């Protein structure tokens, strides 16, 4: 058996060497004085050496992204372009995030580096006033799952430990709340667009346009309608994750944030990477690691600021987070378990990776490191309307080529061989996506992953709500209306809006904010 | 409950549910879509041209048996104009390989194709049985994988074929994508979803079943009553690949499109430019002439290790370099015959190899 | 204090306490010598001598906790004979991987902490 325990240097095709015991000595490898308290990937550390190591990794992952441009100085003064927003869930990673950020950049406490020199605290000139203000954003999801507890106030109490952090609580149903959308600076749309997800035979996702009416469903009802129309458990988990991300981004934008920090540990990061790849999201692997988001496709006249999403804990495993939290007295209230009937892809991936990490501890860092070496192959064709990430060309063409779902395909007609059991007396088969007017379908505006989320079924199919069209999140309608001609079905000759000004004029009296 | 009619032709009764799309369809339509999807894969990638000689890597297992059947069917139906051969490698595993070779011989009769069998014994002087008795079951799959790969190329070269096709299916490719990410094998990750690979000195190698689900291959073989040999190799590898496979199956159960989705992900990314630059360039093995990233190709290195009784120490790069420093004169040890690469398009005066 | 029992302080964290009646810290008393297969002695079986005995180790403690104090979802606590992956175990503030994991022989007044890392954010 090869003697090197590190899988990277082994060329063995099918084997991964099992975890070896820690090195020879039980003493800390750094100070070499005290006995070790924890072993991290074969290296032993005592309590006192362990904590500075974590904060060092934190700073190394965060600080290069703070200044808008790198500049020439080796150790530049840290100054961000805008404010700071941290996403908080109550979980282990984000609890650590809040505490460490506070300690290094907002408190008067001094943080010692590996050489026992003070580097942290506001008093250190390097760390003072990096961000003018800091906000903590929490997205409450309990209304998506009847029976879940509302944690908003519990988390407010946690954040109140850090008086300079402002707490902003949003709710998952805000994704369907027009007043929230206007509050965060989104442009209004005159029409409430809905989509037909329930059709089991086609993946068309045709759009139904309905007039803006006052008697409409509450955001929570819209959210529940959307979630219950999704075809798999995987789709529900992914939809929730996407909504949380978008809600947090818009909140960040509305607070003038230049940086959005997430408490994703190395373990969680690897899980997200594999989960995303398993759902067809390989094109945006880069964005899973580090993303620069600009509010796109809204047609805003102002220059859209860029928000950098950074994960300072991305080199720190879950185990290290737990030990750090314990030894630094950080209270973790925890995230509630989301009720689910079966395991979706994300949950399966979590079990798989956490199980592997136990026997092959370098797995999670290898996954993250490998994915960091990847780039998308082709240039994007705009952004997906649902998740606002870059979108590939020719997605549907690829899908149709890989699986033949109907004999109406033009491609088949060119084959010499005719399909079996031709039904000469019957009407033509159901419409394929090519025969539906492209402007009336959501499909061309979705990335591979989002389209798969909405259309890919499993044998343990979830019950669909029936034939009611399903409302779309508020950020989807404005760019859709912007780019497509949408005919109002309630009028004989619908007004056709081809550019924004007439559209805006038509709705001017409904706008609350100019 | 009335039986549903086929979702595709709306005519016949649906008798199966397609693992890939979940559609309920009849037998004839299943055959048709399965075969036509492979046909589209071949067309889209422009794999062949009329007159090509194509060797089908035949193991006797379901993938290669169905592959031979489908290649023959499509070749006839769409008039590809290909000359098809069956190429089988005998690793020398008693009990396992004997039975599957019988299947391949039967296939030869059934499909009326010429068959060539090449054995590890005649090529390297070592059967897998001998290798395992020397090194145990820890790294045997490394040996087998490397030896088989070269064996296919050599066999194809003696048959003078233009192209090798193997029965790797969608499940295999999805599993490979995941494995390469988990092992950090960035070089392989950049290549594993490419349908047709070709090195400078090797024969083109393609996977027409790249988008075909393993379950559908089994279904196809079952309904078409094709016979194949189905047992796992008795020298099966350890848990790691098994873990990845089990995970993939769980994903498929949660959402059947996962297999195709992973392949799509694999096709969507490539290795960053600055990383590509640091990868090793290809050269040829100084001992046998096969392509290699080092002075000695992998097979020659492994063989030398076996011959010198140091087989396990040549698995890693570092160990191999160490061994290179102690290398004895080549003619003492048994070596692999010179590899004759395919003739270049432009004719050049070349002295015949001995 | 009897010398054939051990008193230990057991603490749960990271959400694991929810499986143990939400009690984070508890004192636990176990026999110093336990069945070799880590089976938990019940009142009826106490009079029957098991075939082999071993000193009480962490593996036994886990079985004991599951048997006597776990109120919900055993599969979230243990898998086969050890803790489910993702649970950090500290023995006297030290990573149990440094102490031999389940084979660590318990001493009187040891403090065992079990933290689940799975409800992270």
Short mmCIF file of C-alpha atoms in Angstrom, two decimals, chain B residues 39 43 69 83 120 124 145 156 160 176 229 234 281 294 300 341 349:
data_model
loop_
_atom_site.label_atom_id
_atom_site.label_comp_id
_atom_site.label_asym_id
_atom_site.label_seq_id
_atom_site.Cartn_x
_atom_site.Cartn_y
_atom_site.Cartn_z
CA UNK B 39 -27.51 7.59 -33.47
CA UNK B 43 -24.03 12.18 -35.67
CA UNK B 69 -25.75 -5.14 -31.34
CA UNK B 83 -16.44 -2.27 -41.03
CA UNK B 120 -2.16 -9.91 -21.00
CA UNK B 124 3.09 -8.50 -20.91
CA UNK B 145 -6.61 -0.50 -15.92
CA UNK B 156 -6.62 -2.28 -32.54
CA UNK B 160 -5.41 -1.73 -38.44
CA UNK B 176 -16.05 9.40 -13.17
CA UNK B 229 -22.20 -12.38 -18.87
CA UNK B 234 -13.62 -11.09 -8.53
CA UNK B 281 3.45 17.49 -21.91
CA UNK B 294 7.28 10.54 -18.42
CA UNK B 300 6.43 -0.31 -18.71
CA UNK B 341 1.30 3.92 -33.85
CA UNK B 349 9.18 6.17 -46.03
#
